[in-house]
Amino acid sequence: MIQNEVMTEIYLDNNATTKPLPEVVEKISIAMSKAYGNPSSPHRRGDISRQLLSEARRQVANLIGCMEEKIIFTSGGTEANNLVLKSFCGNTVPSRLVTSAVEHSSVLKVAEALKDEDVDILPVDSNGRVEVDKLINALKKPASLVSIQYANSETGTVQPVEEIGNICREHNVLFHVDASQVVGRISIDLGTLPIDYLTFTAHKIHGPQGVGAVAIKSNNSLGSVFYGGDQEQGIRPGTENIPSIAGFGVAAQIREQTMPNCINTMRKLRDIFERLVLSSVPGAMVNGDIEHRIPNSTNIYFPNVEGMAMMAQLDAEGICCSFTSACVSARPEPSYVLTAMGLSEEKAYSSIRFSFSILNTEEEAVLAANRIGNIYAKLAGGMHQASGMA
């Protein structure tokens, strides 16, 4: 009985990816079997695919409050970010990028590829928020693009994007926001926000992996990273991935229709879990901004234990969580996000991210917190004994 309980999997790594909803899986299956025509073909089989493509574009646009013709589908958030940044930075035309030290690797790797004089990387405060005065100072020099994430994947900290967007407007600079961790977790109306380019992905809202989007505000345009046909307004050429795009559309529609309930559910589960963990682990602390964060995430520092050792124990007991972002987790290095916030390498190594979804339950939140408390007690006790023996 105890063994079965231990092996029950509790998936708390939803900032890395989420499990596709049954409706999404069904839609993908239908699209693969029925909509196999090329949407650029003029015959009836192509028309079926075109209809699915149009339907999904409308569903995705509705989720974020923009016009459907402003949605460009991509292979995911990474390509979407690269598409925007490379349209303005690193070309033969003089360009300058302003971004932050806690961005996703798909933004920071582009920044690294630029010459030092072509990029400003802004620091963040101890909560992980961009220091706005530093942004204003950086924009005293001409810039092509400001790229600041809506929320961080490791801490869940939400940036003051509306304030940053207004600053960009005042300085006549385009503003890109990586919203992969926010779309479907915070209500967004792109029509009212001072954002020029919004990038996001399907697999954070229970859609399929391998499909994302760029939402282009107003009359702005983008260049093309590569060249080919006229698909996606010629910005992202190549035959569209109709099954995944259709799945994206269904996931977006479901989330739009259930948004308030989804937000409340995730926040409730996160708060129950966080409260229990903090009460059972002496000295444990939440990293990031408690007030300004997405509702499903918590990043917790566990004193006097190694995060990797604790994660191994958690995995053995069926709890799926993360040491850092999935895109850099293979590296044996402390989280660059946490160290940018001022945490020591030791504290960064001892911090773990837990992220919930609407598929989690209150029972799972309580059970996971209890398991974590027990595992921590064993690890901390073992390390204390080892220290005493030394």
Coordinates of N, CA and C in Angstrom, one line a residue, residues 179-388:
A179 N 5.9 35.9 -23.9 CA 4.8 35.7 -23.0 C 4.4 34.2 -22.9
S180 N 5.4 33.3 -23.2 CA 5.1 31.9 -23.2 C 4.6 31.4 -21.8
Q181 N 5.1 32.0 -20.7 CA 4.7 31.5 -19.4 C 3.4 32.2 -18.9
V182 N 2.9 33.2 -19.6 CA 1.8 34.0 -19.2 C 0.5 33.7 -19.9
V183 N 0.6 33.5 -21.2 CA -0.6 33.3 -22.0 C -1.4 32.1 -21.4
G184 N -2.6 32.3 -21.1 CA -3.4 31.3 -20.5 C -3.3 31.2 -19.0
R185 N -2.4 32.0 -18.4 CA -2.3 32.0 -16.9 C -2.6 33.4 -16.3
I186 N -2.6 34.4 -17.2 CA -3.0 35.8 -16.9 C -3.8 36.2 -18.0
S187 N -4.9 36.9 -17.8 CA -5.7 37.4 -18.9 C -4.9 38.5 -19.6
I188 N -4.9 38.4 -21.0 CA -4.2 39.4 -21.8 C -5.1 39.9 -22.9
D189 N -5.1 41.2 -23.0 CA -5.8 41.9 -24.1 C -4.8 42.7 -24.8
L190 N -4.2 42.1 -25.9 CA -3.1 42.8 -26.6 C -3.6 44.1 -27.2
G191 N -4.9 44.3 -27.4 CA -5.4 45.5 -28.0 C -5.2 46.7 -27.1
T192 N -5.1 46.5 -25.8 CA -4.9 47.6 -24.8 C -3.5 47.7 -24.2
L193 N -2.6 46.8 -24.6 CA -1.3 46.8 -24.0 C -0.3 47.5 -25.0
P194 N 0.7 48.2 -24.5 CA 1.7 48.9 -25.3 C 2.8 47.9 -25.7
I195 N 2.4 46.8 -26.4 CA 3.3 45.8 -26.8 C 3.2 45.7 -28.4
D196 N 4.4 45.6 -29.0 CA 4.4 45.5 -30.5 C 4.4 44.1 -31.0
Y197 N 5.1 43.2 -30.2 CA 5.3 41.8 -30.6 C 5.1 40.9 -29.4
L198 N 4.2 40.0 -29.4 CA 4.0 39.0 -28.3 C 4.3 37.6 -28.9
T199 N 5.1 36.9 -28.2 CA 5.5 35.5 -28.6 C 5.0 34.5 -27.5
F200 N 4.5 33.4 -27.9 CA 4.1 32.4 -27.0 C 4.0 31.0 -27.7
T201 N 3.6 30.0 -26.9 CA 3.7 28.6 -27.4 C 2.5 27.8 -26.9
A202 N 2.2 26.7 -27.6 CA 1.0 25.9 -27.3 C 1.2 25.0 -26.1
H203 N 2.4 24.5 -25.9 CA 2.5 23.4 -24.9 C 2.6 23.9 -23.5
K204 N 2.4 25.2 -23.2 CA 2.2 25.6 -21.8 C 0.8 25.7 -21.4
I205 N -0.1 25.5 -22.4 CA -1.6 25.6 -22.1 C -2.3 24.3 -22.5
H206 N -1.5 23.2 -22.4 CA -2.1 21.8 -22.7 C -2.3 21.6 -24.2
G207 N -1.6 22.3 -25.0 CA -1.6 22.1 -26.4 C -0.4 21.2 -26.8
P208 N -0.2 21.0 -28.1 CA 1.0 20.1 -28.5 C 2.3 20.9 -28.4
Q209 N 3.4 20.1 -28.3 CA 4.7 20.7 -28.4 C 5.0 21.0 -29.9
G210 N 5.9 21.9 -30.2 CA 6.3 22.1 -31.5 C 5.5 23.1 -32.3
V211 N 4.7 23.9 -31.7 CA 4.0 25.0 -32.4 C 3.8 26.2 -31.4
G212 N 4.1 27.4 -32.0 CA 4.0 28.6 -31.3 C 3.5 29.7 -32.2
A213 N 3.6 30.9 -31.7 CA 3.0 32.0 -32.5 C 3.7 33.3 -32.1
V214 N 3.7 34.2 -33.1 CA 4.0 35.7 -32.9 C 2.7 36.4 -33.2
A215 N 2.3 37.3 -32.2 CA 1.2 38.2 -32.5 C 1.9 39.6 -32.8
I216 N 1.5 40.2 -33.9 CA 2.1 41.4 -34.4 C 1.1 42.5 -34.2
K217 N 1.4 43.5 -33.4 CA 0.5 44.6 -33.1 C 0.5 45.6 -34.2
S218 N -0.7 46.1 -34.5 CA -1.0 47.3 -35.4 C -0.4 47.0 -36.8
N219 N 0.3 48.0 -37.3 CA 0.9 47.9 -38.7 C 2.3 47.4 -38.7
N220 N 2.9 47.0 -37.6 CA 4.2 46.5 -37.6 C 4.4 45.3 -38.5
S221 N 5.6 45.1 -38.9 CA 5.9 43.9 -39.7 C 7.2 43.2 -39.2
L222 N 7.5 42.1 -39.8 CA 8.7 41.4 -39.4 C 9.5 41.0 -40.7
G223 N 10.8 40.8 -40.6 CA 11.5 40.2 -41.7 C 11.4 38.7 -41.6
S224 N 12.1 38.0 -42.5 CA 12.0 36.5 -42.5 C 13.4 36.0 -42.1
V225 N 13.4 35.0 -41.2 CA 14.7 34.4 -40.9 C 15.2 33.5 -42.0
F226 N 14.2 32.9 -42.8 CA 14.6 32.1 -44.0 C 13.5 32.4 -45.0
Y227 N 13.8 31.9 -46.2 CA 13.0 32.2 -47.4 C 12.3 31.0 -48.0
G228 N 11.2 31.2 -48.7 CA 10.5 30.1 -49.3 C 9.2 30.6 -49.9
G229 N 8.1 30.0 -49.5 CA 6.8 30.3 -50.1 C 6.2 31.5 -49.4
D230 N 4.9 31.7 -49.6 CA 4.1 32.8 -49.1 C 3.3 32.4 -47.8
Q231 N 3.6 31.2 -47.3 CA 2.8 30.9 -46.1 C 3.1 31.9 -44.9
E232 N 2.1 32.0 -44.1 CA 2.2 32.9 -42.9 C 2.7 34.3 -43.3
Q233 N 2.1 34.8 -44.4 CA 2.4 36.2 -44.9 C 3.8 36.3 -45.4
G234 N 4.5 35.1 -45.7 CA 5.8 35.1 -46.2 C 6.8 35.3 -45.1
I235 N 6.4 35.5 -43.9 CA 7.3 35.8 -42.7 C 7.8 34.4 -42.2
R236 N 7.0 33.4 -42.2 CA 7.4 32.1 -41.8 C 7.0 31.1 -42.9
P237 N 7.8 31.1 -44.0 CA 7.4 30.2 -45.1 C 7.6 28.7 -44.8
G238 N 6.9 27.9 -45.5 CA 6.9 26.5 -45.3 C 5.5 26.0 -45.1
T239 N 5.2 24.8 -45.5 CA 3.9 24.2 -45.3 C 3.5 24.2 -43.8
E240 N 2.4 24.7 -43.5 CA 2.0 24.8 -42.0 C 1.8 23.4 -41.4
N241 N 2.1 23.3 -40.2 CA 1.9 22.1 -39.4 C 0.4 22.0 -38.9
I242 N -0.5 21.6 -39.8 CA -1.9 21.7 -39.6 C -2.4 21.0 -38.3
P243 N -2.0 19.7 -38.1 CA -2.4 19.0 -36.9 C -2.1 19.7 -35.6
S244 N -0.8 20.2 -35.5 CA -0.4 20.9 -34.3 C -1.1 22.2 -34.1
I245 N -1.2 22.9 -35.2 CA -1.9 24.2 -35.2 C -3.3 24.1 -34.8
A246 N -4.0 23.0 -35.3 CA -5.4 22.8 -34.9 C -5.5 22.4 -33.4
G247 N -4.5 21.7 -32.9 CA -4.5 21.4 -31.5 C -4.2 22.6 -30.7
F248 N -3.4 23.5 -31.1 CA -3.1 24.8 -30.5 C -4.4 25.6 -30.4
G249 N -5.2 25.6 -31.5 CA -6.4 26.3 -31.5 C -7.4 25.8 -30.5
V250 N -7.6 24.5 -30.4 CA -8.5 23.9 -29.4 C -8.1 24.3 -28.0
A251 N -6.8 24.1 -27.7 CA -6.2 24.4 -26.4 C -6.5 25.9 -26.0
A252 N -6.3 26.8 -27.0 CA -6.5 28.2 -26.8 C -8.0 28.5 -26.5
Q253 N -8.9 27.9 -27.3 CA -10.3 28.1 -27.1 C -10.8 27.6 -25.7
I254 N -10.4 26.5 -25.3 CA -10.8 25.9 -24.0 C -10.3 26.9 -22.9
R255 N -9.0 27.3 -23.0 CA -8.5 28.2 -22.0 C -9.2 29.5 -22.0
E256 N -9.5 30.1 -23.1 CA -10.3 31.3 -23.2 C -11.6 31.2 -22.4
Q257 N -12.3 30.1 -22.7 CA -13.6 29.9 -22.1 C -13.6 29.6 -20.6
T258 N -12.5 29.2 -20.1 CA -12.4 28.7 -18.7 C -11.3 29.5 -17.9
M259 N -10.9 30.6 -18.4 CA -9.7 31.4 -17.8 C -9.9 31.7 -16.4
P260 N -10.9 32.3 -15.9 CA -11.0 32.7 -14.5 C -10.9 31.4 -13.6
N261 N -11.6 30.4 -13.9 CA -11.6 29.2 -13.1 C -10.2 28.5 -13.1
C262 N -9.5 28.6 -14.3 CA -8.1 28.0 -14.4 C -7.2 28.8 -13.5
I263 N -7.3 30.1 -13.5 CA -6.4 30.9 -12.7 C -6.6 30.6 -11.2
N264 N -7.8 30.6 -10.8 CA -8.2 30.4 -9.4 C -7.7 29.0 -9.0
T265 N -7.9 28.0 -9.8 CA -7.5 26.6 -9.5 C -6.0 26.5 -9.3
M266 N -5.2 27.0 -10.2 CA -3.8 26.9 -10.2 C -3.2 27.7 -8.9
R267 N -3.8 28.9 -8.7 CA -3.3 29.7 -7.6 C -3.6 29.0 -6.2
K268 N -4.8 28.4 -6.1 CA -5.2 27.7 -4.9 C -4.3 26.5 -4.6
L269 N -4.0 25.7 -5.7 CA -3.1 24.6 -5.5 C -1.7 25.0 -5.1
R270 N -1.2 26.0 -5.8 CA 0.2 26.5 -5.6 C 0.3 27.0 -4.1
D271 N -0.7 27.8 -3.7 CA -0.7 28.3 -2.3 C -0.8 27.3 -1.3
I272 N -1.6 26.3 -1.5 CA -1.7 25.2 -0.5 C -0.4 24.5 -0.4
F273 N 0.2 24.1 -1.5 CA 1.5 23.4 -1.6 C 2.6 24.3 -0.9
E274 N 2.7 25.5 -1.3 CA 3.7 26.4 -0.8 C 3.6 26.6 0.7
R275 N 2.4 26.8 1.2 CA 2.3 27.0 2.6 C 2.7 25.7 3.4
L276 N 2.3 24.5 2.9 CA 2.7 23.3 3.6 C 4.2 23.1 3.6
V277 N 4.8 23.3 2.5 CA 6.3 23.1 2.4 C 7.0 24.1 3.3
L278 N 6.7 25.4 3.3 CA 7.3 26.4 4.1 C 7.2 26.1 5.6
S279 N 6.0 25.5 5.9 CA 5.8 25.2 7.4 C 6.5 23.9 7.8
S280 N 6.9 23.1 6.9 CA 7.6 21.8 7.2 C 9.1 21.8 7.0
V281 N 9.6 22.8 6.4 CA 11.0 22.9 6.1 C 11.6 24.2 6.8
P282 N 12.3 24.0 7.8 CA 12.9 25.2 8.5 C 13.8 26.0 7.6
G283 N 13.6 27.3 7.6 CA 14.5 28.1 6.8 C 14.2 28.2 5.3
A284 N 13.2 27.4 4.8 CA 12.8 27.5 3.4 C 12.3 28.8 3.0
M285 N 12.6 29.3 1.8 CA 12.2 30.6 1.4 C 11.7 30.5 -0.1
V286 N 10.8 31.4 -0.5 CA 10.3 31.5 -1.8 C 11.2 32.5 -2.6
N287 N 11.7 32.1 -3.7 CA 12.5 33.0 -4.5 C 11.6 33.8 -5.5
G288 N 11.9 35.1 -5.6 CA 11.1 35.8 -6.6 C 10.1 36.7 -5.9
D289 N 9.3 37.4 -6.7 CA 8.3 38.4 -6.2 C 7.0 37.7 -5.8
I290 N 6.7 37.7 -4.5 CA 5.5 37.0 -4.0 C 4.2 37.7 -4.6
E291 N 4.3 39.0 -4.7 CA 3.1 39.8 -5.1 C 2.9 39.7 -6.6
H292 N 4.0 39.9 -7.4 CA 3.9 39.9 -8.9 C 4.4 38.6 -9.4
R293 N 3.5 37.6 -9.6 CA 3.9 36.3 -10.2 C 2.7 35.6 -10.8
I294 N 3.0 34.7 -11.7 CA 1.9 33.9 -12.3 C 1.4 33.0 -11.3
P295 N 0.1 32.6 -11.4 CA -0.6 31.9 -10.3 C -0.2 30.4 -10.1
N296 N 0.6 29.8 -11.0 CA 0.9 28.4 -10.9 C 2.3 28.0 -10.4
S297 N 3.1 29.0 -10.1 CA 4.5 28.8 -9.9 C 5.1 29.1 -8.5
T298 N 6.0 28.4 -8.1 CA 6.8 28.7 -6.9 C 8.2 28.1 -7.0
N299 N 9.2 28.9 -6.6 CA 10.6 28.5 -6.6 C 11.1 28.6 -5.2
I300 N 11.4 27.4 -4.6 CA 11.7 27.4 -3.2 C 13.2 27.0 -2.9
Y301 N 13.8 27.8 -2.0 CA 15.1 27.5 -1.5 C 15.0 26.6 -0.3
F302 N 15.8 25.4 -0.4 CA 15.8 24.5 0.7 C 17.2 24.5 1.3
P303 N 17.3 25.1 2.5 CA 18.7 25.3 3.1 C 19.4 24.0 3.4
N304 N 20.7 24.0 3.3 CA 21.5 22.9 3.7 C 21.4 21.6 3.0
V305 N 20.8 21.7 1.8 CA 20.7 20.4 1.0 C 21.1 20.8 -0.5
E306 N 21.6 19.8 -1.2 CA 21.9 20.0 -2.6 C 20.6 19.8 -3.4
G307 N 20.3 20.8 -4.3 CA 19.1 20.7 -5.0 C 19.0 19.5 -5.9
M308 N 20.1 19.1 -6.6 CA 20.1 18.0 -7.5 C 19.9 16.7 -6.7
A309 N 20.5 16.6 -5.5 CA 20.3 15.4 -4.7 C 18.8 15.3 -4.2
M310 N 18.2 16.4 -3.9 CA 16.8 16.4 -3.5 C 15.9 16.1 -4.7
M311 N 16.2 16.6 -5.8 CA 15.4 16.3 -7.0 C 15.5 14.8 -7.4
A312 N 16.6 14.2 -7.2 CA 16.7 12.8 -7.4 C 15.8 12.0 -6.5
Q313 N 15.8 12.4 -5.2 CA 14.9 11.8 -4.3 C 13.4 12.0 -4.6
L314 N 13.1 13.2 -5.0 CA 11.7 13.5 -5.4 C 11.3 12.7 -6.6
D315 N 12.2 12.6 -7.6 CA 11.9 11.8 -8.8 C 11.7 10.4 -8.4
A316 N 12.5 9.8 -7.5 CA 12.3 8.5 -7.1 C 11.0 8.2 -6.4
E317 N 10.4 9.3 -5.9 CA 9.1 9.1 -5.2 C 8.0 9.7 -6.1
G318 N 8.3 9.9 -7.4 CA 7.2 10.2 -8.3 C 6.8 11.7 -8.4
I319 N 7.7 12.6 -7.9 CA 7.4 14.0 -8.0 C 8.2 14.6 -9.1
C320 N 7.6 15.1 -10.2 CA 8.3 15.7 -11.3 C 8.4 17.2 -11.1
C321 N 9.6 17.7 -11.0 CA 9.8 19.1 -10.8 C 11.1 19.5 -11.5
S322 N 11.6 20.8 -11.3 CA 12.7 21.2 -12.1 C 13.7 21.9 -11.2
F323 N 15.0 21.8 -11.6 CA 16.1 22.5 -11.0 C 16.2 23.9 -11.5
T324 N 15.9 24.0 -12.8 CA 16.0 25.3 -13.5 C 15.2 25.2 -14.8
S325 N 15.3 26.1 -15.7 CA 14.5 26.0 -17.0 C 14.9 24.8 -17.8
A326 N 13.9 24.1 -18.4 CA 14.1 22.9 -19.1 C 15.1 23.1 -20.3
C327 N 15.2 24.3 -20.8 CA 16.1 24.6 -21.9 C 17.6 24.7 -21.5
V328 N 17.9 24.7 -20.2 CA 19.3 24.8 -19.7 C 19.6 23.8 -18.6
S329 N 18.6 22.9 -18.3 CA 18.7 22.1 -17.1 C 19.8 21.0 -17.3
A330 N 20.3 20.8 -18.5 CA 21.3 19.8 -18.7 C 22.7 20.3 -18.2
R331 N 22.8 21.6 -18.0 CA 24.1 22.1 -17.6 C 24.3 22.0 -16.1
P332 N 25.4 21.6 -15.6 CA 25.7 21.5 -14.2 C 26.1 22.8 -13.6
E333 N 25.3 23.8 -13.8 CA 25.6 25.2 -13.3 C 24.4 25.7 -12.5
P334 N 24.6 26.7 -11.6 CA 23.5 27.3 -10.9 C 22.6 28.1 -11.9
S335 N 21.4 28.3 -11.5 CA 20.5 29.0 -12.3 C 21.0 30.5 -12.5
Y336 N 21.1 30.9 -13.8 CA 21.6 32.2 -14.1 C 20.5 33.2 -13.7
V337 N 19.2 32.8 -13.6 CA 18.1 33.7 -13.2 C 18.3 34.0 -11.7
L338 N 18.5 33.0 -10.9 CA 18.6 33.2 -9.5 C 19.9 34.0 -9.1
T339 N 21.0 33.7 -9.8 CA 22.2 34.4 -9.5 C 22.1 35.9 -9.9
A340 N 21.3 36.1 -11.0 CA 21.1 37.5 -11.4 C 20.3 38.3 -10.4
M341 N 19.5 37.6 -9.6 CA 18.7 38.2 -8.6 C 19.5 38.4 -7.3
G342 N 20.7 37.9 -7.3 CA 21.6 38.2 -6.1 C 21.8 37.0 -5.2
L343 N 21.2 35.8 -5.6 CA 21.4 34.6 -4.8 C 22.8 34.1 -5.0
S344 N 23.4 33.6 -3.9 CA 24.7 32.9 -4.0 C 24.5 31.7 -4.8
E345 N 25.7 31.2 -5.4 CA 25.6 29.9 -6.1 C 25.1 28.8 -5.2
E346 N 25.5 28.8 -3.9 CA 25.0 27.8 -3.0 C 23.5 27.8 -2.9
K347 N 22.9 29.0 -2.7 CA 21.4 29.0 -2.6 C 20.8 28.7 -3.9
A348 N 21.4 29.1 -5.0 CA 20.8 28.8 -6.3 C 20.8 27.2 -6.6
Y349 N 21.9 26.6 -6.2 CA 21.9 25.1 -6.3 C 20.9 24.4 -5.4
S350 N 20.5 25.1 -4.4 CA 19.6 24.5 -3.4 C 18.1 24.9 -3.6
S351 N 17.8 25.4 -4.8 CA 16.5 25.9 -5.1 C 15.8 25.1 -6.2
I352 N 14.5 24.8 -6.0 CA 13.8 24.0 -6.9 C 12.5 24.7 -7.3
R353 N 12.1 24.5 -8.6 CA 10.9 25.1 -9.2 C 9.8 24.0 -9.2
F354 N 8.6 24.4 -8.7 CA 7.4 23.6 -8.8 C 6.3 24.4 -9.5
S355 N 5.7 23.8 -10.5 CA 4.7 24.5 -11.3 C 3.5 23.7 -11.6
F356 N 2.3 24.2 -11.3 CA 1.1 23.5 -11.3 C 0.3 23.8 -12.6
S357 N -0.7 22.9 -12.9 CA -1.6 23.1 -14.0 C -3.0 22.8 -13.5
I358 N -4.0 23.0 -14.4 CA -5.4 22.7 -14.1 C -5.6 21.2 -13.9
L359 N -4.7 20.4 -14.3 CA -4.9 18.9 -14.2 C -4.4 18.4 -12.9
N360 N -3.7 19.2 -12.1 CA -3.3 18.8 -10.7 C -4.5 18.9 -9.8
T361 N -4.4 18.2 -8.7 CA -5.5 18.2 -7.7 C -5.0 18.7 -6.3
E362 N -5.9 19.1 -5.4 CA -5.6 19.5 -4.1 C -4.9 18.3 -3.3
E363 N -5.4 17.1 -3.6 CA -4.8 15.9 -3.0 C -3.3 15.8 -3.4
E364 N -3.0 16.0 -4.6 CA -1.7 16.0 -5.1 C -0.8 17.0 -4.5
A365 N -1.3 18.2 -4.3 CA -0.6 19.3 -3.7 C -0.2 19.0 -2.3
V366 N -1.1 18.4 -1.5 CA -0.9 18.1 -0.1 C 0.1 16.9 -0.1
L367 N -0.1 15.9 -0.9 CA 0.7 14.7 -0.9 C 2.2 15.0 -1.3
A368 N 2.3 15.9 -2.3 CA 3.7 16.3 -2.7 C 4.4 17.1 -1.6
A369 N 3.7 18.0 -1.0 CA 4.3 18.8 0.1 C 4.7 17.9 1.3
N370 N 3.9 16.9 1.6 CA 4.3 15.9 2.7 C 5.5 15.1 2.3
R371 N 5.6 14.7 1.1 CA 6.7 13.9 0.6 C 8.0 14.8 0.7
I372 N 7.8 16.0 0.2 CA 9.0 16.9 0.2 C 9.5 17.1 1.6
G373 N 8.6 17.3 2.6 CA 9.0 17.5 4.0 C 9.8 16.4 4.5
N374 N 9.3 15.2 4.2 CA 10.0 13.9 4.7 C 11.3 13.8 4.0
I375 N 11.4 14.0 2.7 CA 12.7 13.9 2.0 C 13.7 14.9 2.5
Y376 N 13.2 16.1 2.7 CA 14.1 17.2 3.2 C 14.7 16.8 4.5
A377 N 13.8 16.3 5.4 CA 14.3 15.9 6.8 C 15.4 14.9 6.7
K378 N 15.2 13.9 5.8 CA 16.3 12.9 5.7 C 17.6 13.4 5.1
L379 N 17.5 14.2 4.1 CA 18.7 14.8 3.5 C 19.4 15.7 4.4
A380 N 18.6 16.6 5.0 CA 19.2 17.6 5.9 C 19.8 16.9 7.1
G381 N 19.2 15.9 7.6 CA 19.7 15.2 8.8 C 21.0 14.4 8.4
G382 N 21.0 13.8 7.2 CA 22.2 13.1 6.8 C 23.4 14.1 6.6
M383 N 23.1 15.2 6.0 CA 24.2 16.2 5.8 C 24.7 16.7 7.2
H384 N 23.8 16.9 8.1 CA 24.2 17.4 9.5 C 25.1 16.3 10.1
Q385 N 24.7 15.0 10.0 CA 25.5 14.0 10.6 C 26.9 13.9 9.9
A386 N 26.9 14.1 8.6 CA 28.2 14.0 7.9 C 29.1 15.2 8.3
S387 N 28.5 16.4 8.5 CA 29.2 17.5 8.9 C 29.8 17.3 10.3
G388 N 29.0 16.7 11.2 CA 29.4 16.5 12.5 C 30.5 15.5 12.6

